[in-house]
PDB file of C-alpha atoms in Angstrom:
ATOM      1  CA  UNK A   1      -7.526  40.474 136.359  1.00  0.00           C
ATOM      2  CA  UNK A   2      -6.424  41.605 132.838  1.00  0.00           C
ATOM      3  CA  UNK A   3      -8.987  42.270 130.198  1.00  0.00           C
ATOM      4  CA  UNK A   4      -9.041  40.159 127.496  1.00  0.00           C
ATOM      5  CA  UNK A   5     -10.416  42.482 124.658  1.00  0.00           C
ATOM      6  CA  UNK A   6      -6.680  44.580 124.008  1.00  0.00           C
ATOM      7  CA  UNK A   7      -6.285  45.859 120.539  1.00  0.00           C
ATOM      8  CA  UNK A   8      -7.822  42.532 118.500  1.00  0.00           C
ATOM      9  CA  UNK A   9     -11.290  43.115 117.639  1.00  0.00           C
ATOM     10  CA  UNK A  10     -11.429  39.868 115.765  1.00  0.00           C
ATOM     11  CA  UNK A  11     -11.937  37.527 118.769  1.00  0.00           C
ATOM     12  CA  UNK A  12     -15.547  36.845 119.241  1.00  0.00           C
ATOM     13  CA  UNK A  13     -17.027  35.609 122.657  1.00  0.00           C
ATOM     14  CA  UNK A  14     -20.093  33.366 122.335  1.00  0.00           C
ATOM     15  CA  UNK A  15     -20.692  31.945 125.527  1.00  0.00           C
ATOM     16  CA  UNK A  16     -22.150  33.139 129.068  1.00  0.00           C
ATOM     17  CA  UNK A  17     -20.260  34.851 131.561  1.00  0.00           C
ATOM     18  CA  UNK A  18     -22.003  34.822 134.862  1.00  0.00           C
ATOM     19  CA  UNK A  19     -20.376  36.973 137.399  1.00  0.00           C
ATOM     20  CA  UNK A  20     -22.706  35.990 140.139  1.00  0.00           C
ATOM     21  CA  UNK A  21     -22.726  39.335 141.388  1.00  0.00           C
ATOM     22  CA  UNK A  22     -19.108  39.313 142.289  1.00  0.00           C
ATOM     23  CA  UNK A  23     -16.561  42.279 141.536  1.00  0.00           C
ATOM     24  CA  UNK A  24     -13.876  42.144 138.741  1.00  0.00           C
ATOM     25  CA  UNK A  25     -11.128  44.748 139.387  1.00  0.00           C
ATOM     26  CA  UNK A  26      -8.430  45.287 137.164  1.00  0.00           C
ATOM     27  CA  UNK A  27      -5.742  48.146 136.319  1.00  0.00           C
ATOM     28  CA  UNK A  28      -4.295  48.496 132.850  1.00  0.00           C
ATOM     29  CA  UNK A  29      -1.481  50.071 131.722  1.00  0.00           C
ATOM     30  CA  UNK A  30      -2.609  52.065 128.841  1.00  0.00           C
ATOM     31  CA  UNK A  31       0.846  52.166 127.026  1.00  0.00           C
ATOM     32  CA  UNK A  32       0.341  48.233 126.556  1.00  0.00           C
ATOM     33  CA  UNK A  33      -2.448  48.763 123.880  1.00  0.00           C
ATOM     34  CA  UNK A  34      -0.914  47.450 120.744  1.00  0.00           C
ATOM     35  CA  UNK A  35      -0.579  50.151 118.042  1.00  0.00           C
ATOM     36  CA  UNK A  36       0.477  48.048 114.806  1.00  0.00           C
ATOM     37  CA  UNK A  37      -3.247  47.029 113.926  1.00  0.00           C
ATOM     38  CA  UNK A  38      -5.244  48.382 111.301  1.00  0.00           C
ATOM     39  CA  UNK A  39      -7.940  48.989 114.000  1.00  0.00           C
ATOM     40  CA  UNK A  40      -8.638  51.584 116.328  1.00  0.00           C
ATOM     41  CA  UNK A  41      -6.486  51.000 119.484  1.00  0.00           C
ATOM     42  CA  UNK A  42      -8.969  49.867 122.555  1.00  0.00           C
ATOM     43  CA  UNK A  43      -9.130  48.181 125.621  1.00  0.00           C
ATOM     44  CA  UNK A  44     -12.398  46.482 127.022  1.00  0.00           C
ATOM     45  CA  UNK A  45     -12.926  43.382 129.124  1.00  0.00           C
ATOM     46  CA  UNK A  46     -14.055  41.622 126.173  1.00  0.00           C
ATOM     47  CA  UNK A  47     -13.610  41.930 122.714  1.00  0.00           C
ATOM     48  CA  UNK A  48     -16.638  41.218 120.732  1.00  0.00           C
ATOM     49  CA  UNK A  49     -19.525  39.720 122.374  1.00  0.00           C
ATOM     50  CA  UNK A  50     -20.925  37.790 119.434  1.00  0.00           C
ATOM     51  CA  UNK A  51     -25.060  37.107 119.011  1.00  0.00           C
ATOM     52  CA  UNK A  52     -25.421  34.226 121.323  1.00  0.00           C
ATOM     53  CA  UNK A  53     -23.235  35.905 124.353  1.00  0.00           C
ATOM     54  CA  UNK A  54     -24.507  36.843 127.472  1.00  0.00           C
ATOM     55  CA  UNK A  55     -22.541  38.879 130.366  1.00  0.00           C
ATOM     56  CA  UNK A  56     -24.487  39.267 133.600  1.00  0.00           C
ATOM     57  CA  UNK A  57     -24.457  39.940 137.230  1.00  0.00           C
ATOM     58  CA  UNK A  58     -21.139  41.405 137.417  1.00  0.00           C
ATOM     59  CA  UNK A  59     -19.533  44.541 138.933  1.00  0.00           C
ATOM     60  CA  UNK A  60     -16.703  45.938 137.160  1.00  0.00           C
ATOM     61  CA  UNK A  61     -13.978  48.277 138.815  1.00  0.00           C
ATOM     62  CA  UNK A  62     -11.239  49.364 136.474  1.00  0.00           C
ATOM     63  CA  UNK A  63      -8.377  51.975 136.474  1.00  0.00           C
ATOM     64  CA  UNK A  64      -5.533  52.880 134.316  1.00  0.00           C
ATOM     65  CA  UNK A  65      -2.090  53.865 134.372  1.00  0.00           C
ATOM     66  CA  UNK A  66       0.296  55.161 131.652  1.00  0.00           C
ATOM     67  CA  UNK A  67      -0.645  57.556 128.737  1.00  0.00           C
ATOM     68  CA  UNK A  68      -3.707  57.014 126.577  1.00  0.00           C
ATOM     69  CA  UNK A  69      -2.571  56.688 123.082  1.00  0.00           C
ATOM     70  CA  UNK A  70      -3.835  58.789 120.483  1.00  0.00           C
ATOM     71  CA  UNK A  71      -6.962  57.355 118.936  1.00  0.00           C
ATOM     72  CA  UNK A  72      -7.650  54.966 122.007  1.00  0.00           C
ATOM     73  CA  UNK A  73     -10.865  53.721 123.017  1.00  0.00           C
ATOM     74  CA  UNK A  74     -11.721  52.441 126.484  1.00  0.00           C
ATOM     75  CA  UNK A  75     -15.107  50.632 126.736  1.00  0.00           C
ATOM     76  CA  UNK A  76     -15.295  48.695 130.000  1.00  0.00           C
ATOM     77  CA  UNK A  77     -17.216  45.681 129.293  1.00  0.00           C
ATOM     78  CA  UNK A  78     -16.944  45.003 125.299  1.00  0.00           C
ATOM     79  CA  UNK A  79     -15.853  46.839 121.971  1.00  0.00           C
ATOM     80  CA  UNK A  80     -19.048  45.963 120.283  1.00  0.00           C
ATOM     81  CA  UNK A  81     -22.132  44.090 121.852  1.00  0.00           C
ATOM     82  CA  UNK A  82     -23.829  41.618 119.694  1.00  0.00           C
ATOM     83  CA  UNK A  83     -25.555  39.593 122.355  1.00  0.00           C
ATOM     84  CA  UNK A  84     -26.843  40.764 126.142  1.00  0.00           C
ATOM     85  CA  UNK A  85     -25.518  42.541 128.654  1.00  0.00           C
ATOM     86  CA  UNK A  86     -27.670  42.758 131.976  1.00  0.00           C
ATOM     87  CA  UNK A  87     -27.360  43.354 135.659  1.00  0.00           C
ATOM     88  CA  UNK A  88     -23.715  45.171 135.128  1.00  0.00           C
ATOM     89  CA  UNK A  89     -22.386  47.921 137.497  1.00  0.00           C
ATOM     90  CA  UNK A  90     -19.310  49.721 136.576  1.00  0.00           C
ATOM     91  CA  UNK A  91     -17.662  51.762 139.465  1.00  0.00           C
ATOM     92  CA  UNK A  92     -18.649  52.848 142.669  1.00  0.00           C
ATOM     93  CA  UNK A  93     -20.182  56.427 143.361  1.00  0.00           C
ATOM     94  CA  UNK A  94     -17.863  59.214 143.212  1.00  0.00           C
ATOM     95  CA  UNK A  95     -15.144  56.869 141.503  1.00  0.00           C
ATOM     96  CA  UNK A  96     -13.393  59.011 138.694  1.00  0.00           C
ATOM     97  CA  UNK A  97     -11.215  58.382 135.524  1.00  0.00           C
ATOM     98  CA  UNK A  98      -8.920  61.551 134.279  1.00  0.00           C
ATOM     99  CA  UNK A  99      -6.978  61.792 130.813  1.00  0.00           C
ATOM    100  CA  UNK A 100      -5.649  64.950 129.687  1.00  0.00           C
ATOM    101  CA  UNK A 101      -3.618  66.060 126.611  1.00  0.00           C
ATOM    102  CA  UNK A 102      -4.636  63.021 124.527  1.00  0.00           C
ATOM    103  CA  UNK A 103      -5.947  63.607 121.003  1.00  0.00           C
ATOM    104  CA  UNK A 104      -8.840  61.413 119.404  1.00  0.00           C
ATOM    105  CA  UNK A 105      -9.645  59.570 122.618  1.00  0.00           C
ATOM    106  CA  UNK A 106     -12.977  57.888 123.113  1.00  0.00           C
ATOM    107  CA  UNK A 107     -14.512  56.548 126.506  1.00  0.00           C
ATOM    108  CA  UNK A 108     -17.703  54.690 126.600  1.00  0.00           C
ATOM    109  CA  UNK A 109     -19.087  52.767 129.871  1.00  0.00           C
ATOM    110  CA  UNK A 110     -20.383  49.501 128.507  1.00  0.00           C
ATOM    111  CA  UNK A 111     -19.556  49.231 124.805  1.00  0.00           C
ATOM    112  CA  UNK A 112     -18.668  51.389 121.567  1.00  0.00           C
ATOM    113  CA  UNK A 113     -21.446  49.971 119.562  1.00  0.00           C
ATOM    114  CA  UNK A 114     -24.466  48.012 120.816  1.00  0.00           C
ATOM    115  CA  UNK A 115     -26.184  45.902 118.456  1.00  0.00           C
ATOM    116  CA  UNK A 116     -27.806  43.551 120.925  1.00  0.00           C
ATOM    117  CA  UNK A 117     -29.221  43.986 124.261  1.00  0.00           C
ATOM    118  CA  UNK A 118     -28.120  46.247 127.466  1.00  0.00           C
ATOM    119  CA  UNK A 119     -30.506  46.302 130.297  1.00  0.00           C
ATOM    120  CA  UNK A 120     -30.195  46.779 133.920  1.00  0.00           C
ATOM    121  CA  UNK A 121     -26.916  48.656 133.503  1.00  0.00           C
ATOM    122  CA  UNK A 122     -25.368  51.303 135.776  1.00  0.00           C
ATOM    123  CA  UNK A 123     -22.191  53.572 135.122  1.00  0.00           C
ATOM    124  CA  UNK A 124     -20.862  55.585 138.004  1.00  0.00           C
ATOM    125  CA  UNK A 125     -17.711  56.617 136.818  1.00  0.00           C
ATOM    126  CA  UNK A 126     -17.247  60.443 136.408  1.00  0.00           C
ATOM    127  CA  UNK A 127     -14.815  60.983 133.480  1.00  0.00           C
ATOM    128  CA  UNK A 128     -12.802  64.358 132.879  1.00  0.00           C
ATOM    129  CA  UNK A 129     -10.783  64.762 129.720  1.00  0.00           C
ATOM    130  CA  UNK A 130      -8.864  67.898 129.344  1.00  0.00           C
ATOM    131  CA  UNK A 131      -6.351  69.431 126.909  1.00  0.00           C
ATOM    132  CA  UNK A 132      -3.942  72.075 127.756  1.00  0.00           C
ATOM    133  CA  UNK A 133      -3.869  73.764 124.585  1.00  0.00           C
ATOM    134  CA  UNK A 134      -7.079  74.162 121.946  1.00  0.00           C
ATOM    135  CA  UNK A 135      -5.466  72.198 119.071  1.00  0.00           C
ATOM    136  CA  UNK A 136      -7.696  72.234 115.889  1.00  0.00           C
ATOM    137  CA  UNK A 137      -8.522  68.603 114.900  1.00  0.00           C
ATOM    138  CA  UNK A 138      -9.135  67.105 118.398  1.00  0.00           C
ATOM    139  CA  UNK A 139     -11.643  64.812 118.784  1.00  0.00           C
ATOM    140  CA  UNK A 140     -13.159  63.416 122.270  1.00  0.00           C
ATOM    141  CA  UNK A 141     -15.888  61.088 122.603  1.00  0.00           C
ATOM    142  CA  UNK A 142     -17.835  60.302 126.087  1.00  0.00           C
ATOM    143  CA  UNK A 143     -21.212  58.147 126.503  1.00  0.00           C
ATOM    144  CA  UNK A 144     -21.920  56.939 129.940  1.00  0.00           C
ATOM    145  CA  UNK A 145     -23.403  53.386 128.328  1.00  0.00           C
ATOM    146  CA  UNK A 146     -22.603  53.445 124.435  1.00  0.00           C
ATOM    147  CA  UNK A 147     -21.529  55.661 121.599  1.00  0.00           C
ATOM    148  CA  UNK A 148     -23.889  53.759 118.760  1.00  0.00           C
ATOM    149  CA  UNK A 149     -27.031  51.978 119.503  1.00  0.00           C
ATOM    150  CA  UNK A 150     -28.654  49.903 116.879  1.00  0.00           C
ATOM    151  CA  UNK A 151     -30.114  47.246 119.479  1.00  0.00           C
ATOM    152  CA  UNK A 152     -32.088  48.009 122.718  1.00  0.00           C
ATOM    153  CA  UNK A 153     -31.275  49.401 125.828  1.00  0.00           C
ATOM    154  CA  UNK A 154     -33.511  49.730 128.781  1.00  0.00           C
ATOM    155  CA  UNK A 155     -33.288  50.129 132.461  1.00  0.00           C
ATOM    156  CA  UNK A 156     -30.037  51.877 132.501  1.00  0.00           C
ATOM    157  CA  UNK A 157     -28.428  54.823 134.247  1.00  0.00           C
ATOM    158  CA  UNK A 158     -25.368  57.060 134.142  1.00  0.00           C
ATOM    159  CA  UNK A 159     -24.662  58.735 137.595  1.00  0.00           C
ATOM    160  CA  UNK A 160     -21.213  59.617 136.499  1.00  0.00           C
ATOM    161  CA  UNK A 161     -20.443  63.576 135.717  1.00  0.00           C
ATOM    162  CA  UNK A 162     -18.599  64.321 132.358  1.00  0.00           C
ATOM    163  CA  UNK A 163     -15.947  67.253 131.963  1.00  0.00           C
ATOM    164  CA  UNK A 164     -14.729  67.725 128.553  1.00  0.00           C
ATOM    165  CA  UNK A 165     -12.353  70.644 127.891  1.00  0.00           C
ATOM    166  CA  UNK A 166     -12.326  70.938 123.663  1.00  0.00           C
ATOM    167  CA  UNK A 167     -13.945  72.335 121.187  1.00  0.00           C
ATOM    168  CA  UNK A 168     -14.703  69.363 119.294  1.00  0.00           C
ATOM    169  CA  UNK A 169     -16.098  66.765 121.494  1.00  0.00           C
ATOM    170  CA  UNK A 170     -19.415  64.325 121.335  1.00  0.00           C
ATOM    171  CA  UNK A 171     -20.765  63.960 124.891  1.00  0.00           C
ATOM    172  CA  UNK A 172     -23.765  61.902 125.871  1.00  0.00           C
ATOM    173  CA  UNK A 173     -24.956  60.358 129.429  1.00  0.00           C
ATOM    174  CA  UNK A 174     -26.408  57.649 127.973  1.00  0.00           C
ATOM    175  CA  UNK A 175     -25.967  56.951 124.411  1.00  0.00           C
ATOM    176  CA  UNK A 176     -24.187  59.108 121.503  1.00  0.00           C
ATOM    177  CA  UNK A 177     -26.093  58.082 118.742  1.00  0.00           C
ATOM    178  CA  UNK A 178     -29.462  56.278 118.968  1.00  0.00           C
ATOM    179  CA  UNK A 179     -30.806  54.656 115.712  1.00  0.00           C
TER     180      UNK A 179
END
């Protein structure tokens, strides 16, 4: 399966995606993220989940190849959630993702931003982000569920370990900024 949300955050999904407790597995070459748009470069299963969207009963196993572009964002379910995400599991216990020598990179388990509802979601991915040099201006963000929450989050868990090597990092197990 190829992720639908690659680089174009203008597409909004307003339907229901019921995974029927099946697993979606995908491998994505990060070098295929478009770099010619004015938005942050990103990859996710869906672009934006609209206010009537529901994604439920799903397990996602994702892996990545290639180099992560500067400023890239990975959000496994959606770049922005305005709808409902429920009963979703990310990865298996012990699954790891490692990124190195990338500048201004961001990894969010479910969504970069939540304006809707996220419930009964588990992130199992351990993420390691390292830099071989300590360069001023590097920015790294990680949140097991979402970076910014303006909605409702309940019954979620992050079992992944976080390892970030830089002087400028925002790291959160569940939510980076809860409003």
